[in-house]
PDB file of C-alpha atoms and ligand atoms in Angstrom:
ATOM      1  CA  MET Z1136      10.398 -34.266  17.116  1.00  0.00           C
ATOM      2  CA  ASP Z1137       9.510 -30.722  19.522  1.00  0.00           C
ATOM      3  CA  GLU Z1138      10.314 -28.349  16.934  1.00  0.00           C
ATOM      4  CA  LYS Z1139       8.064 -25.501  17.287  1.00  0.00           C
ATOM      5  CA  LYS Z1140       6.584 -23.950  14.238  1.00  0.00           C
ATOM      6  CA  GLY Z1141       6.582 -20.168  13.529  1.00  0.00           C
ATOM      7  CA  VAL Z1142       4.040 -18.099  11.815  1.00  0.00           C
ATOM      8  CA  LYS Z1143       3.634 -16.042   8.654  1.00  0.00           C
ATOM      9  CA  ASN Z1144       1.743 -12.907   8.077  1.00  0.00           C
ATOM     10  CA  GLY Z1145      -2.246 -13.021   8.072  1.00  0.00           C
ATOM     11  CA  ASP Z1146      -1.985 -16.420  10.015  1.00  0.00           C
ATOM     12  CA  LEU Z1147      -4.577 -16.553  12.905  1.00  0.00           C
ATOM     13  CA  VAL Z1148      -3.969 -17.337  16.398  1.00  0.00           C
ATOM     14  CA  LEU Z1149      -5.126 -17.902  19.798  1.00  0.00           C
ATOM     15  CA  PRO Z1150      -3.790 -16.635  23.248  1.00  0.00           C
ATOM     16  CA  GLY Z1151      -0.599 -18.653  23.936  1.00  0.00           C
ATOM     17  CA  ASP Z1152       0.167 -19.885  20.557  1.00  0.00           C
ATOM     18  CA  TYR Z1153       3.736 -19.875  19.564  1.00  0.00           C
ATOM     19  CA  LEU Z1154       5.150 -17.356  17.163  1.00  0.00           C
ATOM     20  CA  GLY Z1155       8.912 -17.347  17.069  1.00  0.00           C
ATOM     21  CA  VAL Z1156      11.951 -16.261  18.627  1.00  0.00           C
ATOM     22  CA  ILE Z1157      13.449 -13.035  19.899  1.00  0.00           C
ATOM     23  CA  GLU Z1158      16.385 -13.326  17.366  1.00  0.00           C
ATOM     24  CA  GLU Z1159      13.630 -13.495  14.404  1.00  0.00           C
ATOM     25  CA  TYR Z1160      10.984 -10.394  15.520  1.00  0.00           C
ATOM     26  CA  LEU Z1161      10.763  -7.675  17.791  1.00  0.00           C
ATOM     27  CA  PRO Z1162       7.632  -8.183  19.927  1.00  0.00           C
ATOM     28  CA  GLY Z1163       4.779  -6.039  19.124  1.00  0.00           C
ATOM     29  CA  GLU Z1164       1.298  -5.284  20.476  1.00  0.00           C
ATOM     30  CA  GLY Z1165      -0.400  -8.489  21.312  1.00  0.00           C
ATOM     31  CA  VAL Z1166       2.776 -10.456  21.880  1.00  0.00           C
ATOM     32  CA  LYS Z1167       4.843 -11.609  25.211  1.00  0.00           C
ATOM     33  CA  GLU Z1168       8.316 -13.187  25.229  1.00  0.00           C
ATOM     34  CA  GLU Z1169       9.260 -15.660  27.461  1.00  0.00           C
ATOM     35  CA  ASN Z1170      12.950 -17.282  27.578  1.00  0.00           C
ATOM     36  CA  GLY Z1171      13.561 -15.787  24.274  1.00  0.00           C
ATOM     37  CA  GLU Z1172      10.372 -17.168  22.643  1.00  0.00           C
ATOM     38  CA  LEU Z1173       7.170 -14.848  21.652  1.00  0.00           C
ATOM     39  CA  TYR Z1174       3.539 -16.070  22.350  1.00  0.00           C
ATOM     40  CA  ALA Z1175       0.249 -14.563  21.355  1.00  0.00           C
ATOM     41  CA  ILE Z1176      -1.709 -13.160  24.359  1.00  0.00           C
ATOM     42  CA  ARG Z1177      -4.528 -12.322  22.426  1.00  0.00           C
ATOM     43  CA  ALA Z1178      -6.712 -13.827  19.601  1.00  0.00           C
ATOM     44  CA  GLY Z1179      -6.022 -12.220  16.002  1.00  0.00           C
ATOM     45  CA  LYS Z1180      -4.171 -12.163  12.982  1.00  0.00           C
ATOM     46  CA  VAL Z1181      -0.149 -11.993  12.896  1.00  0.00           C
ATOM     47  CA  ARG Z1182       1.034  -9.444  11.324  1.00  0.00           C
ATOM     48  CA  ILE Z1183       5.000  -8.889  10.509  1.00  0.00           C
ATOM     49  CA  ASP Z1184       6.462  -5.428   9.940  1.00  0.00           C
ATOM     50  CA  PRO Z1185       8.827  -6.452   7.473  1.00  0.00           C
ATOM     51  CA  ASP Z1186      11.017  -3.174   7.943  1.00  0.00           C
ATOM     52  CA  ARG Z1187      11.241  -3.518  11.442  1.00  0.00           C
ATOM     53  CA  MET Z1188      10.717  -7.348  11.832  1.00  0.00           C
ATOM     54  CA  GLU Z1189       8.323  -6.345  14.484  1.00  0.00           C
ATOM     55  CA  ILE Z1190       5.515  -9.245  14.988  1.00  0.00           C
ATOM     56  CA  SER Z1191       2.178  -7.910  16.565  1.00  0.00           C
ATOM     57  CA  ILE Z1192      -1.394  -9.459  16.881  1.00  0.00           C
ATOM     58  CA  GLU Z1193      -4.151  -7.573  15.364  1.00  0.00           C
ATOM     59  CA  PRO Z1194      -7.204  -8.170  17.082  1.00  0.00           C
ATOM     60  CA  VAL Z1195      -9.721  -9.767  14.579  1.00  0.00           C
ATOM     61  CA  THR Z1196     -12.974  -7.448  13.983  1.00  0.00           C
ATOM     62  CA  ASP Z1197     -15.771  -7.304  11.485  1.00  0.00           C
ATOM     63  CA  THR Z1198     -14.774  -3.760  10.634  1.00  0.00           C
ATOM     64  CA  PRO Z1199     -12.402  -3.410   7.960  1.00  0.00           C
ATOM     65  CA  PRO Z1200      -8.814  -2.001   8.965  1.00  0.00           C
ATOM     66  CA  LEU Z1201      -8.010   1.524   8.766  1.00  0.00           C
ATOM     67  CA  PRO Z1202      -4.767   2.367   6.963  1.00  0.00           C
ATOM     68  CA  GLN Z1203      -2.086   3.614   9.764  1.00  0.00           C
ATOM     69  CA  ILE Z1204       0.129   6.754   8.944  1.00  0.00           C
ATOM     70  CA  GLY Z1205       3.244   5.079   6.941  1.00  0.00           C
ATOM     71  CA  ASP Z1206       0.993   2.178   5.283  1.00  0.00           C
ATOM     72  CA  VAL Z1207       1.452   1.682   1.966  1.00  0.00           C
ATOM     73  CA  VAL Z1208      -1.628   1.423  -0.026  1.00  0.00           C
ATOM     74  CA  ILE Z1209      -2.945   0.927  -3.201  1.00  0.00           C
ATOM     75  CA  ALA Z1210      -5.912   2.889  -4.608  1.00  0.00           C
ATOM     76  CA  LYS Z1211      -7.493   3.767  -8.102  1.00  0.00           C
ATOM     77  CA  VAL Z1212      -7.605   7.488  -9.144  1.00  0.00           C
ATOM     78  CA  ILE Z1213     -11.407   8.621  -9.885  1.00  0.00           C
ATOM     79  CA  GLU Z1214     -11.001  12.162  -9.883  1.00  0.00           C
ATOM     80  CA  VAL Z1215      -8.237  14.707 -10.839  1.00  0.00           C
ATOM     81  CA  LYS Z1216      -8.357  18.105  -9.747  1.00  0.00           C
ATOM     82  CA  PRO Z1217      -6.083  20.986 -10.325  1.00  0.00           C
ATOM     83  CA  GLN Z1218      -5.260  21.011  -5.966  1.00  0.00           C
ATOM     84  CA  ALA Z1219      -5.442  17.189  -5.549  1.00  0.00           C
ATOM     85  CA  ALA Z1220      -6.266  13.403  -7.056  1.00  0.00           C
ATOM     86  CA  ILE Z1221      -9.015  11.553  -5.149  1.00  0.00           C
ATOM     87  CA  VAL Z1222      -8.530   8.205  -5.062  1.00  0.00           C
ATOM     88  CA  GLN Z1223     -10.615   5.294  -3.806  1.00  0.00           C
ATOM     89  CA  LEU Z1224      -8.325   2.915  -1.707  1.00  0.00           C
ATOM     90  CA  VAL Z1225      -8.092  -1.021  -2.918  1.00  0.00           C
ATOM     91  CA  LYS Z1226      -6.017  -2.266  -0.570  1.00  0.00           C
ATOM     92  CA  ILE Z1227      -3.226  -2.139   2.340  1.00  0.00           C
ATOM     93  CA  GLU Z1228       0.123  -3.510   1.285  1.00  0.00           C
ATOM     94  CA  GLY Z1229       1.445  -6.410   3.457  1.00  0.00           C
ATOM     95  CA  ARG Z1230      -2.034  -6.707   5.160  1.00  0.00           C
ATOM     96  CA  ASN Z1231      -2.344 -10.214   3.748  1.00  0.00           C
ATOM     97  CA  ASP Z1232      -4.272  -8.328   0.867  1.00  0.00           C
ATOM     98  CA  ARG Z1233      -7.471  -8.170   2.889  1.00  0.00           C
ATOM     99  CA  GLU Z1234      -9.715  -5.788   1.297  1.00  0.00           C
ATOM    100  CA  ILE Z1235     -10.540  -2.270   2.968  1.00  0.00           C
ATOM    101  CA  ALA Z1236     -13.709  -0.848   2.711  1.00  0.00           C
ATOM    102  CA  THR Z1237     -13.924   0.083  -1.149  1.00  0.00           C
ATOM    103  CA  SER Z1238     -16.158   3.294  -0.258  1.00  0.00           C
ATOM    104  CA  LYS Z1239     -12.918   4.798   1.253  1.00  0.00           C
ATOM    105  CA  LEU Z1240     -11.410   7.728  -0.169  1.00  0.00           C
ATOM    106  CA  ALA Z1241      -8.262   9.248   0.164  1.00  0.00           C
ATOM    107  CA  GLY Z1242      -6.442  12.440  -1.541  1.00  0.00           C
ATOM    108  CA  ILE Z1243      -3.257  13.350  -2.805  1.00  0.00           C
ATOM    109  CA  HIS Z1244      -2.448  16.739  -2.879  1.00  0.00           C
ATOM    110  CA  VAL Z1245      -0.571  18.460  -5.352  1.00  0.00           C
ATOM    111  CA  SER Z1246       2.168  19.359  -2.969  1.00  0.00           C
ATOM    112  CA  GLN Z1247       2.596  15.519  -2.091  1.00  0.00           C
ATOM    113  CA  VAL Z1248       2.690  13.939  -5.615  1.00  0.00           C
ATOM    114  CA  ARG Z1249       6.542  14.247  -6.060  1.00  0.00           C
ATOM    115  CA  ASP Z1250       9.635  16.233  -4.644  1.00  0.00           C
ATOM    116  CA  GLY Z1251       9.675  19.308  -7.060  1.00  0.00           C
ATOM    117  CA  TYR Z1252       7.203  21.382  -8.779  1.00  0.00           C
ATOM    118  CA  VAL Z1253       3.955  20.071 -10.374  1.00  0.00           C
ATOM    119  CA  GLU Z1254       2.842  21.981 -13.192  1.00  0.00           C
ATOM    120  CA  SER Z1255      -0.554  20.388 -13.836  1.00  0.00           C
ATOM    121  CA  MET Z1256      -1.942  17.618 -12.116  1.00  0.00           C
ATOM    122  CA  THR Z1257      -3.417  15.945 -15.120  1.00  0.00           C
ATOM    123  CA  ASN Z1258       0.436  15.460 -16.412  1.00  0.00           C
ATOM    124  CA  GLU Z1259       0.876  13.165 -13.137  1.00  0.00           C
ATOM    125  CA  PHE Z1260      -2.380  11.092 -12.660  1.00  0.00           C
ATOM    126  CA  LYS Z1261      -5.417  10.435 -15.050  1.00  0.00           C
ATOM    127  CA  ILE Z1262      -8.802   8.784 -14.035  1.00  0.00           C
ATOM    128  CA  GLY Z1263      -8.478   5.163 -13.580  1.00  0.00           C
ATOM    129  CA  ASP Z1264      -4.828   4.805 -13.077  1.00  0.00           C
ATOM    130  CA  ILE Z1265      -3.588   2.666 -10.216  1.00  0.00           C
ATOM    131  CA  VAL Z1266      -1.249   4.047  -7.617  1.00  0.00           C
ATOM    132  CA  ARG Z1267       0.751   2.857  -4.927  1.00  0.00           C
ATOM    133  CA  ALA Z1268       1.194   5.617  -2.227  1.00  0.00           C
ATOM    134  CA  LYS Z1269       1.930   6.201   1.690  1.00  0.00           C
ATOM    135  CA  VAL Z1270      -0.475   7.405   4.243  1.00  0.00           C
ATOM    136  CA  ILE Z1271       0.819  10.321   5.598  1.00  0.00           C
ATOM    137  CA  ALA Z1272      -2.437  11.702   7.471  1.00  0.00           C
ATOM    138  CA  ASN Z1273      -5.523   9.372   8.965  1.00  0.00           C
ATOM    139  CA  GLU Z1274      -6.874  11.464  11.151  1.00  0.00           C
ATOM    140  CA  LYS Z1275      -9.583  13.570   9.389  1.00  0.00           C
ATOM    141  CA  SER Z1276     -11.517  12.458   6.107  1.00  0.00           C
ATOM    142  CA  PRO Z1277     -10.316  11.910   3.601  1.00  0.00           C
ATOM    143  CA  ILE Z1278      -7.130  10.374   3.968  1.00  0.00           C
ATOM    144  CA  GLN Z1279      -4.348  11.958   2.826  1.00  0.00           C
ATOM    145  CA  LEU Z1280      -1.609  10.044   0.590  1.00  0.00           C
ATOM    146  CA  SER Z1281       1.905  11.016  -0.562  1.00  0.00           C
ATOM    147  CA  THR Z1282       3.658   9.539  -3.977  1.00  0.00           C
ATOM    148  CA  LYS Z1283       6.861  11.370  -3.137  1.00  0.00           C
ATOM    149  CA  GLY Z1284       9.483   8.532  -3.594  1.00  0.00           C
ATOM    150  CA  TYR Z1285      11.264   6.615  -6.046  1.00  0.00           C
ATOM    151  CA  ASP Z1286       8.767   3.348  -5.778  1.00  0.00           C
ATOM    152  CA  LEU Z1287       5.461   5.367  -4.963  1.00  0.00           C
ATOM    153  CA  GLY Z1288       3.191   6.787  -8.042  1.00  0.00           C
ATOM    154  CA  VAL Z1289       1.166   5.138 -10.837  1.00  0.00           C
ATOM    155  CA  ILE Z1290       1.655   1.068 -11.365  1.00  0.00           C
ATOM    156  CA  TYR Z1291      -0.694   0.818 -14.126  1.00  0.00           C
ATOM    157  CA  ALA Z1292      -2.315   3.115 -16.423  1.00  0.00           C
ATOM    158  CA  LEU Z1293      -4.552   2.770 -19.598  1.00  0.00           C
ATOM    159  CA  CYS Z1294      -4.379   4.834 -22.668  1.00  0.00           C
ATOM    160  CA  SER Z1295      -6.440   7.931 -22.204  1.00  0.00           C
ATOM    161  CA  ARG Z1296      -7.123   7.655 -26.149  1.00  0.00           C
ATOM    162  CA  CYS Z1297      -8.136   3.889 -26.498  1.00  0.00           C
ATOM    163  CA  ARG Z1298      -7.982   2.445 -22.924  1.00  0.00           C
ATOM    164  CA  ALA Z1299      -5.117   0.011 -23.638  1.00  0.00           C
ATOM    165  CA  PRO Z1300      -2.743  -0.824 -21.080  1.00  0.00           C
ATOM    166  CA  LEU Z1301       0.238   2.062 -21.228  1.00  0.00           C
ATOM    167  CA  VAL Z1302       3.788   0.550 -21.643  1.00  0.00           C
ATOM    168  CA  ARG Z1303       6.678   2.587 -19.898  1.00  0.00           C
ATOM    169  CA  ARG Z1304       9.235   3.851 -21.868  1.00  0.00           C
ATOM    170  CA  GLY Z1305      11.977   5.654 -19.907  1.00  0.00           C
ATOM    171  CA  ASN Z1306       9.857   8.485 -17.940  1.00  0.00           C
ATOM    172  CA  GLN Z1307       7.159   8.438 -20.531  1.00  0.00           C
ATOM    173  CA  LEU Z1308       4.244   5.622 -21.196  1.00  0.00           C
ATOM    174  CA  VAL Z1309       3.524   4.963 -24.446  1.00  0.00           C
ATOM    175  CA  CYS Z1310       0.246   3.365 -26.026  1.00  0.00           C
ATOM    176  CA  PRO Z1311       1.244   0.100 -27.959  1.00  0.00           C
ATOM    177  CA  ARG Z1312      -2.075   0.328 -29.912  1.00  0.00           C
ATOM    178  CA  CYS Z1313      -2.151   3.887 -30.954  1.00  0.00           C
ATOM    179  CA  GLY Z1314       1.301   5.298 -30.062  1.00  0.00           C
ATOM    180  CA  HIS Z1315      -0.297   7.781 -27.703  1.00  0.00           C
ATOM    181  CA  VAL Z1316       2.744   9.208 -25.400  1.00  0.00           C
ATOM    182  CA  GLU Z1317       1.630  10.033 -22.012  1.00  0.00           C
ATOM    183  CA  THR Z1318       3.248  11.422 -18.823  1.00  0.00           C
ATOM    184  CA  ARG Z1319       2.413  10.273 -15.241  1.00  0.00           C
ATOM    185  CA  LYS Z1320       4.208  10.255 -11.841  1.00  0.00           C
ATOM    186  CA  LEU Z1321       5.626   7.008 -11.981  1.00  0.00           C
ATOM    187  CA  SER Z1322       6.449   4.275  -9.465  1.00  0.00           C
ATOM    188  CA  SER Z1323       9.473   2.031 -10.113  1.00  0.00           C
ATOM    189  CA  LEU Z1324       7.268  -0.577  -9.807  1.00  0.00           C
ATOM    190  CA  TYR Z1325       5.278   0.255 -12.895  1.00  0.00           C
ATOM    191  CA  ARG Z1326       3.286  -2.866 -14.187  1.00  0.00           C
ATOM    192  CA  LYS Z1327       5.539  -4.890 -11.738  1.00  0.00           C
ATOM    193  CA  LEU Z1328       2.850  -5.447  -9.253  1.00  0.00           C
ATOM    194  CA  LYS Z1329      -0.059  -7.545  -9.425  1.00  0.00           C
ATOM    195  CA  VAL Z1330      -3.199  -4.941  -9.539  1.00  0.00           C
TER     196      VAL Z1330
HETATM  197 ZN1   ZN A2892      -4.033   4.277 -27.066  1.00  0.00          ZN
END
């Protein structure tokens, strides 16, 4: 029995560790190919990009990971201004649920909320909402996010009157406790993700 075991997202590996075969993954950073087999060339954490099926080794450092452009993040709305919503990043999706610096702030500009015209930001987001958003710029602070797209937007929201979790009904949210009806830029994953 000499079957080599593959790895999964978030596994810690050492240089020379077997990762899998070329039919499974594209070799990314920190990975080398040898006769169709993939090996780690540095110590770190396995990161598998599910879209590209690329495997790379992220060096383990003490600093929390910085979101990269294209990353999908989960964030909490802390302020809603006419031109932008300010959010606090909670985690980066697909990074083994590793916490990122909780002080990290990001912005969703009014032009990046949805395809089409936004009449008022307060109809799209409210303080305390949990949103799923994509990183579109990270070179300046705050990081810029977009919620354009079917599966991006609010994934969890509380009633602004009584704080009960809102239930989706069509394109609106309804409070099961007080009956209040609210709108948001909703994600198709509303209340389908653990937050
Ligand atoms: Zn309510």
